[in-house]
Amino acid sequence: MILERSNMFNIDTINNDLSRVIGKEHAEELKSLMRYYRLCQSAVNEIGTKLENLDGEYQSEYNHNPIHHMEQRMKAVSSLFNKAKKKHIPKTVDAIENNIFDIGGIRVITNYINDVYTIKENLLSQDDVTLIKSKDYIKNPKSSGYRSVHLVVSVPVFLSTGPVETPVEIQIRTVGMDMWASLEHKLRYKTNVEAEKVEHFENKLIEDANAIFEIESNMQEIYRDLSEPGVFKNEE
């Protein structure tokens, strides 16, 4: 399993970005936001460790790795405050803590569809993981064809002053769903293509999303028949 990290916590970068947005004159608010970014980074690390342990257990018990790879990331300061502005959220730590839960995030790419639910259910069964929000876009795909399971959970981050419950956003999807999502994101946000062509590709991608799901379902059935009993512990 490969763990990739992008936009991870860098004190100087975060400090400079926050200073530009809220101003150095707001020293206490700046310090509090830095502290909260650090908490979110630690929470992401906690979830990453839990998932690595879970994947290792399945490899040992069932000769199967449910996780293909994981990607950890921290939301850029510019993205955070753009989101706050869009949602009319004040630029304060309290407002951000109470309304924005995806500063720290981890994307889990699984090998098969049922692995998505194995990861979800095993993670949520842990005593120190609290579910805040859950959306299942595999059972209920978006109109675009997008499929993924989204979770927001909180985990305790242990500081010298005691534990602090901190949120992490988790996206869980298969290799095929992730490949599709990357291309769809590129089409929507990263290209300067005429509207007619974008519409054509959007319709094509809906068909492709359904085809990918069918192919992955068929491959999952083959893999189940070739594998040890219990390889997909949580059938959906």
CSV table of C-alpha atoms in Angstrom, one decimal:
chain,number,residue,atom,x,y,z
A,1,MET,CA,0.0,0.0,0.0
A,2,ILE,CA,1.3,3.5,-0.9
A,3,LEU,CA,0.6,6.5,1.3
A,4,GLU,CA,0.9,9.8,-0.6
A,5,ARG,CA,1.0,13.2,1.1
A,6,SER,CA,0.2,16.5,-0.6
A,7,ASN,CA,-0.2,20.1,0.7
A,8,MET,CA,0.8,18.8,4.1
A,9,PHE,CA,1.5,21.0,7.1
A,10,ASN,CA,4.4,23.4,6.7
A,11,ILE,CA,4.7,26.0,9.5
A,12,ASP,CA,6.2,28.8,7.4
A,13,THR,CA,3.8,28.4,4.5
A,14,ILE,CA,0.7,28.2,6.6
A,15,ASN,CA,1.8,31.1,8.8
A,16,ASN,CA,2.6,33.3,5.8
A,17,ASP,CA,-0.7,32.4,4.1
A,18,LEU,CA,-2.8,33.0,7.2
A,19,SER,CA,-1.0,36.3,7.8
A,20,ARG,CA,-1.9,37.6,4.4
A,21,VAL,CA,-5.6,36.6,4.9
A,22,ILE,CA,-6.3,37.8,8.4
A,23,GLY,CA,-3.4,40.2,9.0
A,24,LYS,CA,-0.5,40.0,11.4
A,25,GLU,CA,-2.1,42.5,13.7
A,26,HIS,CA,-4.6,39.8,14.7
A,27,ALA,CA,-1.8,37.9,16.5
A,28,GLU,CA,-3.9,35.7,18.8
A,29,GLU,CA,-6.3,34.7,16.0
A,30,LEU,CA,-3.4,33.8,13.8
A,31,LYS,CA,-1.8,31.7,16.6
A,32,SER,CA,-5.1,29.9,17.2
A,33,LEU,CA,-5.6,29.1,13.5
A,34,MET,CA,-2.0,27.8,13.4
A,35,ARG,CA,-2.8,25.6,16.4
A,36,TYR,CA,-6.0,24.3,14.7
A,37,TYR,CA,-4.1,23.5,11.5
A,38,ARG,CA,-1.6,21.5,13.5
A,39,LEU,CA,-4.5,19.6,15.2
A,40,CYS,CA,-6.0,18.7,11.8
A,41,GLN,CA,-2.7,17.4,10.6
A,42,SER,CA,-2.4,15.2,13.6
A,43,ALA,CA,-5.9,13.9,13.2
A,44,VAL,CA,-5.2,13.0,9.6
A,45,ASN,CA,-2.1,11.1,10.8
A,46,GLU,CA,-4.2,9.2,13.4
A,47,ILE,CA,-6.7,8.1,10.7
A,48,GLY,CA,-3.9,7.2,8.3
A,49,THR,CA,-2.3,4.9,11.0
A,50,LYS,CA,-5.6,3.3,11.8
A,51,LEU,CA,-6.2,2.5,8.1
A,52,GLU,CA,-2.6,1.1,7.6
A,53,ASN,CA,-3.2,-1.2,10.6
A,54,LEU,CA,-6.5,-2.3,9.2
A,55,ASP,CA,-5.0,-3.1,5.8
A,56,GLY,CA,-2.1,-5.0,7.4
A,57,GLU,CA,-4.6,-7.1,9.4
A,58,TYR,CA,-6.5,-8.1,6.3
A,59,GLN,CA,-3.3,-8.9,4.5
A,60,SER,CA,-2.4,-11.2,7.4
A,61,GLU,CA,-5.8,-12.8,8.0
A,62,TYR,CA,-7.2,-13.1,4.4
A,63,ASN,CA,-4.2,-12.6,2.1
A,64,HIS,CA,-6.0,-9.5,0.8
A,65,ASN,CA,-5.3,-5.8,0.9
A,66,PRO,CA,-8.5,-3.8,0.8
A,67,ILE,CA,-6.6,-0.6,0.4
A,68,HIS,CA,-4.7,0.1,-2.9
A,69,HIS,CA,-3.3,3.4,-1.7
A,70,MET,CA,-4.1,6.5,0.3
A,71,GLU,CA,-3.6,10.2,-0.3
A,72,GLN,CA,-3.4,12.6,2.6
A,73,ARG,CA,-3.8,16.3,2.2
A,74,MET,CA,-4.3,19.6,4.1
A,75,LYS,CA,-6.6,22.2,2.6
A,76,ALA,CA,-4.7,25.3,1.4
A,77,VAL,CA,-5.4,28.5,3.4
A,78,SER,CA,-6.7,30.2,0.2
A,79,SER,CA,-9.2,27.3,-0.3
A,80,LEU,CA,-10.2,27.4,3.3
A,81,PHE,CA,-11.1,31.1,3.3
A,82,ASN,CA,-12.7,30.9,-0.2
A,83,LYS,CA,-15.0,28.3,1.2
A,84,ALA,CA,-15.6,30.4,4.3
A,85,LYS,CA,-16.5,33.4,2.2
A,86,LYS,CA,-18.8,31.3,0.0
A,87,LYS,CA,-20.7,30.0,3.0
A,88,HIS,CA,-20.6,33.4,4.8
A,89,ILE,CA,-18.5,32.1,7.7
A,90,PRO,CA,-16.5,34.6,9.7
A,91,LYS,CA,-12.7,34.4,9.6
A,92,THR,CA,-12.5,33.2,13.2
A,93,VAL,CA,-11.2,29.9,14.7
A,94,ASP,CA,-14.6,29.3,16.4
A,95,ALA,CA,-16.6,29.8,13.3
A,96,ILE,CA,-14.2,27.6,11.2
A,97,GLU,CA,-14.1,24.8,13.8
A,98,ASN,CA,-17.9,24.7,14.0
A,99,ASN,CA,-18.6,24.9,10.2
A,100,ILE,CA,-15.7,23.6,8.2
A,101,PHE,CA,-14.7,20.0,8.7
A,102,ASP,CA,-12.4,19.2,5.8
A,103,ILE,CA,-9.2,21.1,6.6
A,104,GLY,CA,-7.5,17.7,7.0
A,105,GLY,CA,-8.5,15.0,4.6
A,106,ILE,CA,-7.6,11.5,3.4
A,107,ARG,CA,-8.6,9.7,0.3
A,108,VAL,CA,-8.7,5.9,0.5
A,109,ILE,CA,-8.5,4.1,-2.9
A,110,THR,CA,-9.7,0.5,-2.6
A,111,ASN,CA,-9.2,-2.5,-4.9
A,112,TYR,CA,-12.8,-3.6,-5.0
A,113,ILE,CA,-16.3,-2.1,-4.3
A,114,ASN,CA,-16.9,-4.1,-1.2
A,115,ASP,CA,-13.6,-3.0,0.2
A,116,VAL,CA,-15.1,0.5,0.5
A,117,TYR,CA,-17.6,-0.8,3.0
A,118,THR,CA,-15.1,-3.0,4.8
A,119,ILE,CA,-13.0,0.1,5.4
A,120,LYS,CA,-16.0,2.3,6.4
A,121,GLU,CA,-17.5,-0.2,8.8
A,122,ASN,CA,-14.2,-1.3,10.5
A,123,LEU,CA,-13.1,2.3,10.9
A,124,LEU,CA,-16.4,3.5,12.4
A,125,SER,CA,-16.5,0.5,14.8
A,126,GLN,CA,-13.4,1.8,16.6
A,127,ASP,CA,-14.3,3.4,20.0
A,128,ASP,CA,-12.4,6.6,19.5
A,129,VAL,CA,-13.8,7.4,16.0
A,130,THR,CA,-17.0,9.4,16.0
A,131,LEU,CA,-19.1,9.8,12.9
A,132,ILE,CA,-20.1,13.4,12.1
A,133,LYS,CA,-21.5,13.0,8.6
A,134,SER,CA,-21.8,10.3,6.0
A,135,LYS,CA,-22.8,10.4,2.3
A,136,ASP,CA,-22.9,7.3,0.1
A,137,TYR,CA,-22.5,8.3,-3.6
A,138,ILE,CA,-22.0,4.6,-4.6
A,139,LYS,CA,-25.5,3.5,-3.7
A,140,ASN,CA,-26.8,6.9,-4.7
A,141,PRO,CA,-24.5,8.3,-7.5
A,142,LYS,CA,-24.5,12.0,-8.4
A,143,SER,CA,-26.2,13.0,-11.6
A,144,SER,CA,-22.7,13.4,-13.1
A,145,GLY,CA,-22.0,9.7,-12.5
A,146,TYR,CA,-19.7,10.4,-9.5
A,147,ARG,CA,-19.3,7.5,-7.1
A,148,SER,CA,-17.6,7.5,-3.7
A,149,VAL,CA,-18.4,7.3,0.0
A,150,HIS,CA,-17.7,10.5,2.0
A,151,LEU,CA,-17.3,10.5,5.8
A,152,VAL,CA,-16.5,13.2,8.2
A,153,VAL,CA,-15.3,11.7,11.5
A,154,SER,CA,-13.6,13.1,14.6
A,155,VAL,CA,-10.7,11.5,16.5
A,156,PRO,CA,-9.0,12.6,19.7
A,157,VAL,CA,-5.6,14.2,19.2
A,158,PHE,CA,-3.7,13.9,22.5
A,159,LEU,CA,-1.9,17.1,23.6
A,160,SER,CA,0.0,17.9,26.8
A,161,THR,CA,-3.2,19.5,28.0
A,162,GLY,CA,-5.4,16.5,27.1
A,163,PRO,CA,-7.3,15.0,24.2
A,164,VAL,CA,-8.9,17.3,21.6
A,165,GLU,CA,-11.6,15.9,19.3
A,166,THR,CA,-10.7,17.0,15.7
A,167,PRO,CA,-12.5,16.4,12.4
A,168,VAL,CA,-11.1,14.6,9.3
A,169,GLU,CA,-12.8,14.2,5.9
A,170,ILE,CA,-12.4,10.7,4.4
A,171,GLN,CA,-13.3,9.8,0.8
A,172,ILE,CA,-13.4,6.1,0.0
A,173,ARG,CA,-13.6,4.8,-3.6
A,174,THR,CA,-12.2,2.2,-5.9
A,175,VAL,CA,-9.4,2.5,-8.3
A,176,GLY,CA,-11.8,2.8,-11.3
A,177,MET,CA,-14.0,5.4,-9.5
A,178,ASP,CA,-10.9,7.4,-8.6
A,179,MET,CA,-9.6,7.4,-12.2
A,180,TRP,CA,-13.0,8.6,-13.4
A,181,ALA,CA,-13.3,11.3,-10.7
A,182,SER,CA,-9.8,12.7,-11.7
A,183,LEU,CA,-10.9,13.0,-15.3
A,184,GLU,CA,-14.2,14.5,-14.5
A,185,HIS,CA,-12.5,17.0,-12.3
A,186,LYS,CA,-10.1,17.9,-15.0
A,187,LEU,CA,-13.0,18.4,-17.4
A,188,ARG,CA,-15.0,20.7,-15.1
A,189,TYR,CA,-12.2,22.8,-13.6
A,190,LYS,CA,-8.9,22.4,-15.4
A,191,THR,CA,-9.6,22.9,-19.1
A,192,ASN,CA,-10.5,25.7,-21.4
A,193,VAL,CA,-12.8,23.7,-23.7
A,194,GLU,CA,-15.8,25.1,-25.5
A,195,ALA,CA,-19.1,24.4,-23.8
A,196,GLU,CA,-20.4,22.1,-26.5
A,197,LYS,CA,-17.5,19.8,-26.2
A,198,VAL,CA,-17.7,19.8,-22.4
A,199,GLU,CA,-21.4,18.8,-22.6
A,200,HIS,CA,-20.5,16.0,-24.9
A,201,PHE,CA,-17.8,14.7,-22.6
A,202,GLU,CA,-20.1,15.0,-19.6
A,203,ASN,CA,-22.7,12.8,-21.2
A,204,LYS,CA,-20.0,10.3,-22.2
A,205,LEU,CA,-18.6,10.3,-18.7
A,206,ILE,CA,-22.0,9.3,-17.3
A,207,GLU,CA,-22.0,6.3,-19.5
A,208,ASP,CA,-18.4,5.5,-18.6
A,209,ALA,CA,-19.1,5.7,-14.9
A,210,ASN,CA,-21.9,3.1,-15.2
A,211,ALA,CA,-19.6,0.9,-17.3
A,212,ILE,CA,-16.8,1.1,-14.8
A,213,PHE,CA,-19.1,0.2,-12.0
A,214,GLU,CA,-20.4,-2.8,-13.9
A,215,ILE,CA,-16.8,-4.0,-14.8
A,216,GLU,CA,-15.6,-3.6,-11.2
A,217,SER,CA,-18.7,-5.5,-9.9
A,218,ASN,CA,-17.9,-8.4,-12.3
A,219,MET,CA,-14.2,-8.4,-11.4
A,220,GLN,CA,-15.2,-8.4,-7.7
A,221,GLU,CA,-17.3,-11.6,-8.2
A,222,ILE,CA,-14.3,-13.3,-9.9
A,223,TYR,CA,-12.0,-12.3,-7.1
A,224,ARG,CA,-14.4,-13.5,-4.5
A,225,ASP,CA,-14.6,-16.9,-6.1
A,226,LEU,CA,-10.8,-17.2,-6.2
A,227,SER,CA,-10.2,-16.0,-2.7
A,228,GLU,CA,-10.4,-17.3,0.9
A,229,PRO,CA,-13.8,-17.2,2.6
A,230,GLY,CA,-14.4,-13.9,4.4
A,231,VAL,CA,-12.2,-11.8,2.1
A,232,PHE,CA,-15.2,-9.4,1.8
A,233,LYS,CA,-16.2,-9.3,5.4
A,234,ASN,CA,-18.9,-6.7,5.0
A,235,GLU,CA,-21.1,-7.6,2.0
A,236,GLU,CA,-23.3,-4.8,0.7
